[in-house]
XYZ file of C-alpha atoms in Angstrom:
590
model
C -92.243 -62.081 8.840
C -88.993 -63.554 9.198
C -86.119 -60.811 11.124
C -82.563 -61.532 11.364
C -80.913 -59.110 13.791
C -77.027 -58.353 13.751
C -74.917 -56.018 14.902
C -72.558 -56.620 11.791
C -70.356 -53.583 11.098
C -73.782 -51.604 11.676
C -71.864 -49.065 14.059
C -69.840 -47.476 10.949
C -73.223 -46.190 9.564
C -74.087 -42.839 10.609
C -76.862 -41.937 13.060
C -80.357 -42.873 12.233
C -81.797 -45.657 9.856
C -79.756 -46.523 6.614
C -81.574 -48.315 4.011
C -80.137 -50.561 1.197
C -82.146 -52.850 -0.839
C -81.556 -56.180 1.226
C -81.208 -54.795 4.928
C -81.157 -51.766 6.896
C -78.855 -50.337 9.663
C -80.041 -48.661 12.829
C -77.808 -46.112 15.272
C -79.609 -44.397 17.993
C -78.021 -42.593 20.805
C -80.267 -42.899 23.994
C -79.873 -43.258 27.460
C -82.107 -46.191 28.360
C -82.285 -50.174 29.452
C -83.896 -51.485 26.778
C -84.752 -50.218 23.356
C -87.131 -51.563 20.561
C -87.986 -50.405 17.291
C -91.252 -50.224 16.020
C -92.189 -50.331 12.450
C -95.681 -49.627 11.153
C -97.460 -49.243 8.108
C -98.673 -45.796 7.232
C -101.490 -44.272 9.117
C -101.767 -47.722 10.958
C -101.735 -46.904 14.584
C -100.618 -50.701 15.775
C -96.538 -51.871 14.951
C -96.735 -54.647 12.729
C -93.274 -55.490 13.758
C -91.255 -55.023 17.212
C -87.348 -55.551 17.525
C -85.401 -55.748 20.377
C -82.034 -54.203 20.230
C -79.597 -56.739 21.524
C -77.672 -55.832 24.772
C -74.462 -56.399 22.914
C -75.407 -53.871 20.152
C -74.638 -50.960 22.766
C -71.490 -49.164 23.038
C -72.163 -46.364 26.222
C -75.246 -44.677 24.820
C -74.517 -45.960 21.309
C -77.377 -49.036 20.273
C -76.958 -49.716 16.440
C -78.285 -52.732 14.821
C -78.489 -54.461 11.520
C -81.376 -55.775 10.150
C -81.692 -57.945 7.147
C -85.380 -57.845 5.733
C -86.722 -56.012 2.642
C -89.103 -52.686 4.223
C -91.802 -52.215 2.427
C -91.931 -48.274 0.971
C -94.707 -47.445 3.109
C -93.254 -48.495 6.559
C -92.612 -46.044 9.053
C -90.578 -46.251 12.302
C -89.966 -44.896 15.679
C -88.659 -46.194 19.048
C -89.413 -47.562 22.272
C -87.854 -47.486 25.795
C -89.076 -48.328 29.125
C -90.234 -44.750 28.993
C -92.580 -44.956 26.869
C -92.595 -44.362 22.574
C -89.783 -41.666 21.383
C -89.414 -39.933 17.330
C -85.547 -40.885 15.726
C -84.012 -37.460 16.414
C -81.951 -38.256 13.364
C -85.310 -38.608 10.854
C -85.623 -37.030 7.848
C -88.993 -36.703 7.498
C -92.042 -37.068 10.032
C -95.499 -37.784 9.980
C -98.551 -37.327 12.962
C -98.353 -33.304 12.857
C -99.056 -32.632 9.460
C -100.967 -29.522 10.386
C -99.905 -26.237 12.078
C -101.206 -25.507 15.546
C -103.712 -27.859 16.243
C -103.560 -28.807 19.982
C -105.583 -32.231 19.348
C -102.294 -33.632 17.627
C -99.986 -32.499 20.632
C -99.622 -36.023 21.828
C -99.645 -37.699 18.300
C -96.401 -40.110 18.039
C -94.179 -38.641 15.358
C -92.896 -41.255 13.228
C -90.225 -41.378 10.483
C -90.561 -42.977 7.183
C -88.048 -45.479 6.079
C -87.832 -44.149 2.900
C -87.827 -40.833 1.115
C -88.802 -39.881 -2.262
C -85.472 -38.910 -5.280
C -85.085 -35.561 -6.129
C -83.921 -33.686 -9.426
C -81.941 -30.989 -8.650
C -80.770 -30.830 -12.820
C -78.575 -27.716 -12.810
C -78.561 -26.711 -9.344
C -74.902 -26.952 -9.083
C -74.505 -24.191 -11.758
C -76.895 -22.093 -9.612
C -75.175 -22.529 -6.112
C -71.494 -21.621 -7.907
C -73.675 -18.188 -8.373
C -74.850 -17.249 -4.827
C -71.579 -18.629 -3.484
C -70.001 -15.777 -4.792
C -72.368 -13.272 -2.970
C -70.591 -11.566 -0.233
C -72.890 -11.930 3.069
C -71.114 -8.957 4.498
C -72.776 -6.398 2.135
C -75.811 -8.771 1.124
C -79.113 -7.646 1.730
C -81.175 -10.259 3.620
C -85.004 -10.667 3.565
C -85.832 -12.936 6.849
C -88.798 -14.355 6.728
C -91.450 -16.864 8.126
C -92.754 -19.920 5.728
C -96.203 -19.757 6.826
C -96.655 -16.190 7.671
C -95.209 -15.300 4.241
C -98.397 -16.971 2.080
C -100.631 -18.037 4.989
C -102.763 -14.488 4.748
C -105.805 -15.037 1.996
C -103.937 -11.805 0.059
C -101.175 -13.676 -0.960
C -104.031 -14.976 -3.491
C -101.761 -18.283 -4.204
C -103.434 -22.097 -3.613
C -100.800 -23.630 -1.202
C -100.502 -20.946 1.522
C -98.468 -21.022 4.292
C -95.924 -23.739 2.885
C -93.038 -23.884 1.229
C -94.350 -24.123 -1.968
C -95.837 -20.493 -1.040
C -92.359 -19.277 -1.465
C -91.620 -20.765 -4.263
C -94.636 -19.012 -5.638
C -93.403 -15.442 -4.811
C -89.958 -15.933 -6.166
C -90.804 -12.882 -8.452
C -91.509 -10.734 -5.524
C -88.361 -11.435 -3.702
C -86.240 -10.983 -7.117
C -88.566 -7.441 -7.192
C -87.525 -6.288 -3.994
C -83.519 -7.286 -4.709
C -83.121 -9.831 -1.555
C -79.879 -11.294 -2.421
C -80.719 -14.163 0.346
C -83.753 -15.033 2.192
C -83.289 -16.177 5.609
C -86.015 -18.659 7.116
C -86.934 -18.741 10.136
C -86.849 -22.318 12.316
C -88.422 -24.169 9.756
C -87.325 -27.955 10.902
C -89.661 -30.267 13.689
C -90.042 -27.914 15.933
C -92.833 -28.236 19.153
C -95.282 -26.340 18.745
C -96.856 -26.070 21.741
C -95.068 -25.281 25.554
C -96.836 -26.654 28.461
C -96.903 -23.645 31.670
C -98.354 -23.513 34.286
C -98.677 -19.796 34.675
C -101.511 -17.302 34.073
C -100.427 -17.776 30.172
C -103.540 -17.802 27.750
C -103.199 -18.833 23.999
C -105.018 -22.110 24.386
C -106.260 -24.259 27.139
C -105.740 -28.170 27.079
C -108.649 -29.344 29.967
C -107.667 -32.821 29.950
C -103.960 -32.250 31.543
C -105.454 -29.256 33.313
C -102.747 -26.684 32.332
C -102.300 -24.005 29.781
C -100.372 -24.358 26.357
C -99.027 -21.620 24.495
C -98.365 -21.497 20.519
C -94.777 -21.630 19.795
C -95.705 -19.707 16.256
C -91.818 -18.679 15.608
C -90.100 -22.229 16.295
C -87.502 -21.411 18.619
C -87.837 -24.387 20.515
C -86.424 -28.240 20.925
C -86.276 -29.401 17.436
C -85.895 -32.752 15.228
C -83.418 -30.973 12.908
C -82.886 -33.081 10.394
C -86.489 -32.952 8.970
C -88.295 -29.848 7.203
C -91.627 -29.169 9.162
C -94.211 -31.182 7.633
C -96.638 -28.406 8.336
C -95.080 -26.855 6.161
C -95.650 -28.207 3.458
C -98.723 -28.806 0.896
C -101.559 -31.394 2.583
C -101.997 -32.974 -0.764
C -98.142 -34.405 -1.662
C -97.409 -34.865 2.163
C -93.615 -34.141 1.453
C -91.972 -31.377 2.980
C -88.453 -33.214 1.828
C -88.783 -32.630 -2.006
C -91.135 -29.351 -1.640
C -88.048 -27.696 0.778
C -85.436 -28.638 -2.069
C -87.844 -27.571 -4.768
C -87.879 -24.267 -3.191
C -84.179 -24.017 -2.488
C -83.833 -24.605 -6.583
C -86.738 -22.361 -7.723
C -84.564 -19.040 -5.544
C -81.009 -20.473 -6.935
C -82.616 -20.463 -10.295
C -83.561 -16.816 -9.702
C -80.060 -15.803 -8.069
C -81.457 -15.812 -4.655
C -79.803 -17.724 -1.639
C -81.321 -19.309 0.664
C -80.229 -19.522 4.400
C -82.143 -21.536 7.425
C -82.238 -19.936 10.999
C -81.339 -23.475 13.475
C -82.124 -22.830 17.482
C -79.901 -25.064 19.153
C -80.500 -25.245 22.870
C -77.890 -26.913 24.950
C -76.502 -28.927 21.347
C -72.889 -30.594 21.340
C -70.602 -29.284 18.612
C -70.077 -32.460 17.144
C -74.599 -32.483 17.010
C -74.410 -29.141 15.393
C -71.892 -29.997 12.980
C -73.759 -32.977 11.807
C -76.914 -30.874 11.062
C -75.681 -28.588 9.595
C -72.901 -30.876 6.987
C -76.904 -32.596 6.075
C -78.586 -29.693 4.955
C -75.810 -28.397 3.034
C -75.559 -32.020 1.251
C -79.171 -32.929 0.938
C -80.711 -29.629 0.350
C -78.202 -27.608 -0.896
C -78.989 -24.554 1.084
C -76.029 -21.486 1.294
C -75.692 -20.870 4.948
C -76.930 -20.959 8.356
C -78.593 -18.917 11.034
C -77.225 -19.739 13.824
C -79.364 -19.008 17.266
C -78.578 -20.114 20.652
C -74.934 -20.843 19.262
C -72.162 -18.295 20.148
C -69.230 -18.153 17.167
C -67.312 -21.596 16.746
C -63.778 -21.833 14.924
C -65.163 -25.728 14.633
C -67.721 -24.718 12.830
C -67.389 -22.091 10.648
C -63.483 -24.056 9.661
C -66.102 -27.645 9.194
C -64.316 -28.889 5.640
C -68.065 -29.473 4.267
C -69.126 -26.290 5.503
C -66.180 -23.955 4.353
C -67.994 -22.347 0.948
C -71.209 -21.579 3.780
C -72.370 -18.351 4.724
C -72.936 -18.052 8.472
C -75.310 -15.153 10.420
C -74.524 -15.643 14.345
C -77.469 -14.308 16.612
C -74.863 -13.255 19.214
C -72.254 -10.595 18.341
C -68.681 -11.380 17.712
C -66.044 -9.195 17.386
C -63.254 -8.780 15.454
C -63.982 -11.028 12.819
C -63.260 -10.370 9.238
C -65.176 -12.551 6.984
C -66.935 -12.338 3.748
C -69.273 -14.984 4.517
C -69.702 -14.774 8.502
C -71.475 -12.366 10.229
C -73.473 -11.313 13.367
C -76.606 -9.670 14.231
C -76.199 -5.612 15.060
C -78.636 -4.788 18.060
C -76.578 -2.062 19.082
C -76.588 -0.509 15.476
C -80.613 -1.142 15.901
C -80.761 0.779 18.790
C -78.284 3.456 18.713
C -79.525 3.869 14.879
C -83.208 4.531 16.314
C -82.151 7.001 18.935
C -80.507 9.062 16.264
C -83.410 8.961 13.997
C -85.446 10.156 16.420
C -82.920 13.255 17.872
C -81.303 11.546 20.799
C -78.113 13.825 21.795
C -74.595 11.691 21.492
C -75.160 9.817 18.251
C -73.007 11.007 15.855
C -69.883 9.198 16.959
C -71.602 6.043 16.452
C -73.454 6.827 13.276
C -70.252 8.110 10.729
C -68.473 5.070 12.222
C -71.805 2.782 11.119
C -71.447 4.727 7.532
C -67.984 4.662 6.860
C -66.271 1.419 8.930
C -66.472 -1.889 7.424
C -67.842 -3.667 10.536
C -68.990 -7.368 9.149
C -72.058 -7.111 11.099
C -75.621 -7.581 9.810
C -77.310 -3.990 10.225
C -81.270 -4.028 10.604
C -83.532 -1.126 11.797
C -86.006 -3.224 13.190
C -85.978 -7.676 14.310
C -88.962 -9.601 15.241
C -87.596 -9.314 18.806
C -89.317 -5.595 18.976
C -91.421 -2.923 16.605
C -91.818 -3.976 13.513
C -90.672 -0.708 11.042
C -94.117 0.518 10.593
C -94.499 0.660 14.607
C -91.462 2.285 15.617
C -92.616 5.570 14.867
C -96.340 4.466 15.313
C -95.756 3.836 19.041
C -94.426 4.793 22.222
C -94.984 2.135 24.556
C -95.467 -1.606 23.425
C -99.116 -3.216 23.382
C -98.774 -6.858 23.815
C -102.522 -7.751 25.778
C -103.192 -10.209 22.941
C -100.100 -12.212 24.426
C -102.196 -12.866 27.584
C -99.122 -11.837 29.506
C -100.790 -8.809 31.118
C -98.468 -6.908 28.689
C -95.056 -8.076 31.262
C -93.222 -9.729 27.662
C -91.253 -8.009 25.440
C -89.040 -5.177 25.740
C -89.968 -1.862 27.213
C -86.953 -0.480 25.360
C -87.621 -0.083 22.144
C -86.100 3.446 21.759
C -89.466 4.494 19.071
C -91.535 7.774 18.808
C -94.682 7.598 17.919
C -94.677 11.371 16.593
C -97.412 13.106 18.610
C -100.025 10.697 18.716
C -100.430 6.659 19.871
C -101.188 4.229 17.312
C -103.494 4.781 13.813
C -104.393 8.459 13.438
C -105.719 10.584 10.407
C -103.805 13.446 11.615
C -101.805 14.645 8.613
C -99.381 16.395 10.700
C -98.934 13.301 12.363
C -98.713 10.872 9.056
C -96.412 13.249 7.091
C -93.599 13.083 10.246
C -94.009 9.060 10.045
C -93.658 9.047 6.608
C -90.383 11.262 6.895
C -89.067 9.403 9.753
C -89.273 6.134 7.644
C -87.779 7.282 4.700
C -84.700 8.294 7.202
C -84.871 5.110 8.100
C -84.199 3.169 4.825
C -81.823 5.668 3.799
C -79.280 5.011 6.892
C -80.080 1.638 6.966
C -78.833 1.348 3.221
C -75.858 3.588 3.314
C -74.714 2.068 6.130
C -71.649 -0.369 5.354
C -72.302 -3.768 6.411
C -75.091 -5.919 5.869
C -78.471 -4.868 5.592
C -81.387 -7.209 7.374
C -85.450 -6.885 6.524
C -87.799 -8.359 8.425
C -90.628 -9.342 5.892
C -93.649 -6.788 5.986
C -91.270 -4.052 7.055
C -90.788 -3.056 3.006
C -94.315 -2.597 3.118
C -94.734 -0.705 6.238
C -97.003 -3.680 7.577
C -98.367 -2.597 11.656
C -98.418 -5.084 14.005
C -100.624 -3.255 15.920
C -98.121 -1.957 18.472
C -97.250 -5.608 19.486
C -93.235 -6.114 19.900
C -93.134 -10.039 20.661
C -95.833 -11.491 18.649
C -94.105 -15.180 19.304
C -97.734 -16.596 19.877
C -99.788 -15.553 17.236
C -100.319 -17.372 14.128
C -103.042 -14.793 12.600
C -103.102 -11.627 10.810
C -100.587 -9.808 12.937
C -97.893 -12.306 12.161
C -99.262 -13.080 8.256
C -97.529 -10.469 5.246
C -100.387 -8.570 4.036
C -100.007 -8.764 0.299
C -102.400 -6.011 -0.090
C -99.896 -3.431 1.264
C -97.844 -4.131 -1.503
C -99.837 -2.197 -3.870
C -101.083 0.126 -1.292
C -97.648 1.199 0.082
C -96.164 1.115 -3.624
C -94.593 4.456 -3.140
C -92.766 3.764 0.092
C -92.038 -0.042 -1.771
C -90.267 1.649 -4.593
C -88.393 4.379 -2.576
C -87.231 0.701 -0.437
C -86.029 -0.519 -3.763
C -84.582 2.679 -5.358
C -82.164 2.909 -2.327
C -81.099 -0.409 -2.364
C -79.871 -0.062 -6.161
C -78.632 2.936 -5.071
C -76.448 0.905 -2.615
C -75.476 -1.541 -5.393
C -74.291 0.979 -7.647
C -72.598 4.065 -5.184
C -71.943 2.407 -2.015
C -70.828 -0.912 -2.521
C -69.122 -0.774 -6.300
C -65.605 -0.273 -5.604
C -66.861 0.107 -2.038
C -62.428 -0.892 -1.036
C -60.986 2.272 -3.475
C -63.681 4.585 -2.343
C -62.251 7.496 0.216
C -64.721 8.308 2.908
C -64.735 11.599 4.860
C -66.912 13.109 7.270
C -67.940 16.628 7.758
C -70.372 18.971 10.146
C -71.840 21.783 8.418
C -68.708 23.246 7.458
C -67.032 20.808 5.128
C -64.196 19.404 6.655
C -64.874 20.181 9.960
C -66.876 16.851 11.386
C -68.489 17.773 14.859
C -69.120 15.021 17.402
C -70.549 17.623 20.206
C -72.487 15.473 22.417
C -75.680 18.270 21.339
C -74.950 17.736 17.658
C -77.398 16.072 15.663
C -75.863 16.558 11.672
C -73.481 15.690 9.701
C -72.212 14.896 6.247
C -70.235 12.166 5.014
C -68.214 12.105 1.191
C -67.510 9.336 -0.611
C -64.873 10.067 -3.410
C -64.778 7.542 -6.055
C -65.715 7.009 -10.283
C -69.003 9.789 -9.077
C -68.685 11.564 -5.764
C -71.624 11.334 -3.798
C -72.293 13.844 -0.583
C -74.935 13.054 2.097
C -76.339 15.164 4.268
C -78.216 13.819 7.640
C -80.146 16.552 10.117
C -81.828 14.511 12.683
C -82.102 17.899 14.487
C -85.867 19.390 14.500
C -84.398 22.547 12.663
C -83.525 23.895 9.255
C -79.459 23.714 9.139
C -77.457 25.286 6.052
C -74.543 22.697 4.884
C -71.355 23.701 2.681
C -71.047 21.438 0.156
C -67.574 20.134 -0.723
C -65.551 21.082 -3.771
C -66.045 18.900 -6.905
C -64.355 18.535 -10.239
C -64.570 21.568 -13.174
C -67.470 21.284 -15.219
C -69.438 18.654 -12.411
C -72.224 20.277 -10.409
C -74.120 18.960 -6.858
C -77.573 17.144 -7.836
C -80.174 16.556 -5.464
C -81.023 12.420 -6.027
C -82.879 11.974 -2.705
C -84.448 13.942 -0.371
C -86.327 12.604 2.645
C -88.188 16.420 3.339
C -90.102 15.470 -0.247
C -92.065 13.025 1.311
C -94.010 12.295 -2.251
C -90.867 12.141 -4.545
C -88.204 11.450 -2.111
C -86.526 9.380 -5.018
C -85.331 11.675 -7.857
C -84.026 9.516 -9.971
C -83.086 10.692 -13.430
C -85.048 13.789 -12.279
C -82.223 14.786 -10.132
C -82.180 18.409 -9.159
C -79.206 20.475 -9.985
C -78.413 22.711 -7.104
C -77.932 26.343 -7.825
C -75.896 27.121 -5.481
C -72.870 24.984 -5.493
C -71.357 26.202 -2.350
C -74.446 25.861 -0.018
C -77.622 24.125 0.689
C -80.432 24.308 3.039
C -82.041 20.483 4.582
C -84.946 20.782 6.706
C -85.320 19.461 10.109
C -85.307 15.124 10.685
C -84.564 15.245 7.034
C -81.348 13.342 4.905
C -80.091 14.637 1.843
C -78.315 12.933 -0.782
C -76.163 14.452 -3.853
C -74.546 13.093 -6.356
C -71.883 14.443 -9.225
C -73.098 14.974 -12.500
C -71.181 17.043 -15.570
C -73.275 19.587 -17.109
């Protein structure tokens, strides 16, 4: 095969390969001597071609080339220094870890293909115009994992554990009202971390040291390519199944944001990822971990109409579209659910201050929901770790007894506390975050850093969809009831809070109740006792001819969610909530 090499103009193309119809264009930034690249045919293990980059093709750590020859659509590429075989860290697309997990394909060389595949996107544009004009500040997020969302044989669907799998569910996720789903590290990620500790997952005897499964993907990354384990075995393209999922939630209203781990990235990196996915897969926003808030970033001219979730707190930042995850809200919110003394300060400013924070009751770094009040003390053995990871401060209560119980005592409490626990969560102002499996009240066995496992306790149960329906609907109930009382007019609302005598708040360090008003179109009155004891509340004054109804009540454990059933409340000047219960009326005419 005849090569011609040049370095013609190839330095204005941008990083990576560039293919036109009668030559291609290389740019690779490496620190090295000498650099090749290899091209090979598909699932042919020896190069049937090897070019030298010319010394004069470098510019510091720059090395671009030209290359006039026709590549055939199945080629594939990679690179060579004196080192040894390296992947493009710019490729789209890779091949040689097609499947999740396997410790046999740890050493495969990952190579990129030269060419990828059109896609249709028809309408999409119409679709993304929609979800741009979603606030993120008072969104409701559904984070989730692409192969533990439709890997578990209950999801009852073909391709599981792809992204395909989530296009499959799109009716679940428009069921349960997410308004964006946010995906986990779902790029080339490693998969495996070599230690040389006491670690178990898996043991590689050849190199004589232990490997551990990097199941959530927060690790060194080629971030410009979906993971190819991700996506269906059969069509072997995670490119055009990614975008077909990205169009199947825009076609349902959904958004779609992608969680990126950048570890010790340059800004000017970053930026580049992030400009490609929002051009070549048309996702929303980003997830940014490992990245503390950047005016560079967020102010990008491609990125401006993006929605942005930082891992690390900011402050004082008043965006629509950028916010930060709450851990003190998580933790300050579970030590009030479960009676902690000194709360109420920070729980009527959670309710009532616009905060542009993203609010969650429970993360994957911790309990999942159903454990919080399931366990005391974290259980992580399976981890190998001799139960040292994770957090030992988890601030949970696992109501009188550890773990599963058929204590009905015991159950009834739980069920209680998590009803509390939606209820704040979704009249809290802000953002509210869901880890998936936490709308279902999925266990994960009293494990708080399941970061290794790629089995059952990582999988959504599908099962518990129709077995937790109750606590499902209650989840859904109070989110509409968030949509339609908290956040309509949410600006013109006026927001008061009160102790047990109206217009009197109390923020004693032992007080453990309060109300809050909201005054707008209906006035709505909600009562929280996370004391252990009955407490009488006066109820505020309403307009002549209105009356109090009771729509929710977390002490009604079976029909916490009243509905149209709402109970009028006799007497309009008092009313009685039982201990670690919430209350919540609304105005109605008579």
């Amino acid at each position: 095969m005849v090569v011609r090499v040049d370095r013609d103009k190839s330095f204005y193309y941008p990083a990576g390969i560039t293919v036109t119809p009668s030559f291609f264009c290389i740019k690779v930034i490496r620190k090295c001597k000498k650099l090749y690249l290899n091209l090979y045919e598909r699932n042919v293990e020896k190069e049937v071609e090897k070019i030298e980059f010319p010394p004069e093709s470098r510019v510091g750590d720059v090395w671009f080339i030209k290359v006039d020859m026709r590549l055939k659509k199945t080629f594939e590429y990679a690179f060579e220094d004196e080192n040894g075989r390296f992947a493009d860290e710019y490729g789209k697309s890779f091949s040689g870890r097609d499947s999740f997990g396997k410790v046999s394909l740890i050493d495969n060389e990952r190579r990129s293909p030269v060419y990828i595949a059109d896609f249709d996107w028809g309408n999409d544009f119409d679709n993304v115009k929609t979800v741009e004009n979603k606030n993120l500040d008072t969104a409701f997020i559904y984070r989730l994992h692409v192969r533990g969302f439709t890997k578990s044989n209950s999801s009852k669907i073909v391709d599981k554990g792809t992204f395909k799998g989530i296009s499959e569910k799109t009716d679940y996720l428009k069921k349960i009202g997410a308004d964006f789903i946010d995906i986990m590290p779902a790029t080339e990620f490693d998969e495996f971390i070599r230690v040389a500790g006491s670690f178990f997952s898996l043991f590689d005897k050849e190199k004589k040291e232990k490997i551990i499964l990097n199941y959530w993907g927060y690790a060194n990354s080629l971030n410009f390519a979906p993971k190819a384990s991700y996506a269906t075995k059969r069509y072997r393209n995670p490119v055009n199944e990614y975008k077909a999922m990205v169009k199947a939630m825009h076609e349902a209203g959904i958004g779609v944001i992608q969680e990126f781990f950048f570890d010790k990235k340059s800004i000017g990196y970053i930026i580049d990822v992030l400009r490609f996915w929002k051009l070549e897969y048309h996702i929303d926003g980003f997830h940014l971990a490992g990245v503390n808030y950047c005016e560079e970033i967020v102010r990008d001219p491609y990125l401006l109409n993006s929605k942005f979730i930082f891992s690390n707190k900011i402050y004082d930042i008043r965006s629509e579209n950028i916010i930060s995850m709450d851990y003190d809200y998580m933790n300050n919110m579970r030590k009030y659910l479960k009676g902690d003394e000194g709360m109420i300060p920070f729980v009527s400013n959670a309710v009532s201050d616009k905060n542009g924070y993203l609010n969650f009751i429970a993360d994957i770094n911790g309990f999942s929901l159903a454990d919080i009040y399931k366990y005391d003390y974290k259980h992580n053995d399976a981890n190998g770790e001799d139960n040292a990871d994770g957090s030992n401060m988890n601030f949970s209560w696992n109501c009188g007894f550890e773990g599963d119980t058929k204590k009905l005592q015991v159950l009834n409490l739980r069920k209680k506390m998590y009803l509390n626990a939606v209820l704040l969560l979704m009249i809290s102002r802000g953002a509210v975050g869901v880890c998936s499996g936490d709308e279902v009240l999925q266990s994960k066995d009293g494990n708080n850093n399941t970061y290794c496992h790629d089995n059952d306790k990582s999988y959504f149960n599908w099962k518990l969809v129709n077995k937790n329906k109750d606590f499902l609907d209650f989840f859904v109930a109070m989110l509409e009831f968030r949509r339609k009382y908290i956040l309509t007019g949410i600006d013109k609302h006026k927001i008061s809070i009160h102790g047990m005598q109206v217009w009197k708040p109390d923020f004693e360090y032992y007080n453990r109740q309060m109300g809050m008003l909201i005054e707008g179109k209906t006035d709505i009155y909600i009562i929280l006792n996370m004391h252990w004891d009955r407490h009488e509340f006066c109820l505020p004054t309403i307009k002549k001819g209105s009356f109090w109804h009771i729509l929710v009540n977390t002490d009604d454990i079976n029909t916490p969610f009243k509905g149209d059933g709402a109970v009028k409340v006799d007497n309009h000047r008092k009313i009685a909530v039982e201990g670690r219960s919430c209350v919540i009326l609304v105005e109605k005419l008579i």
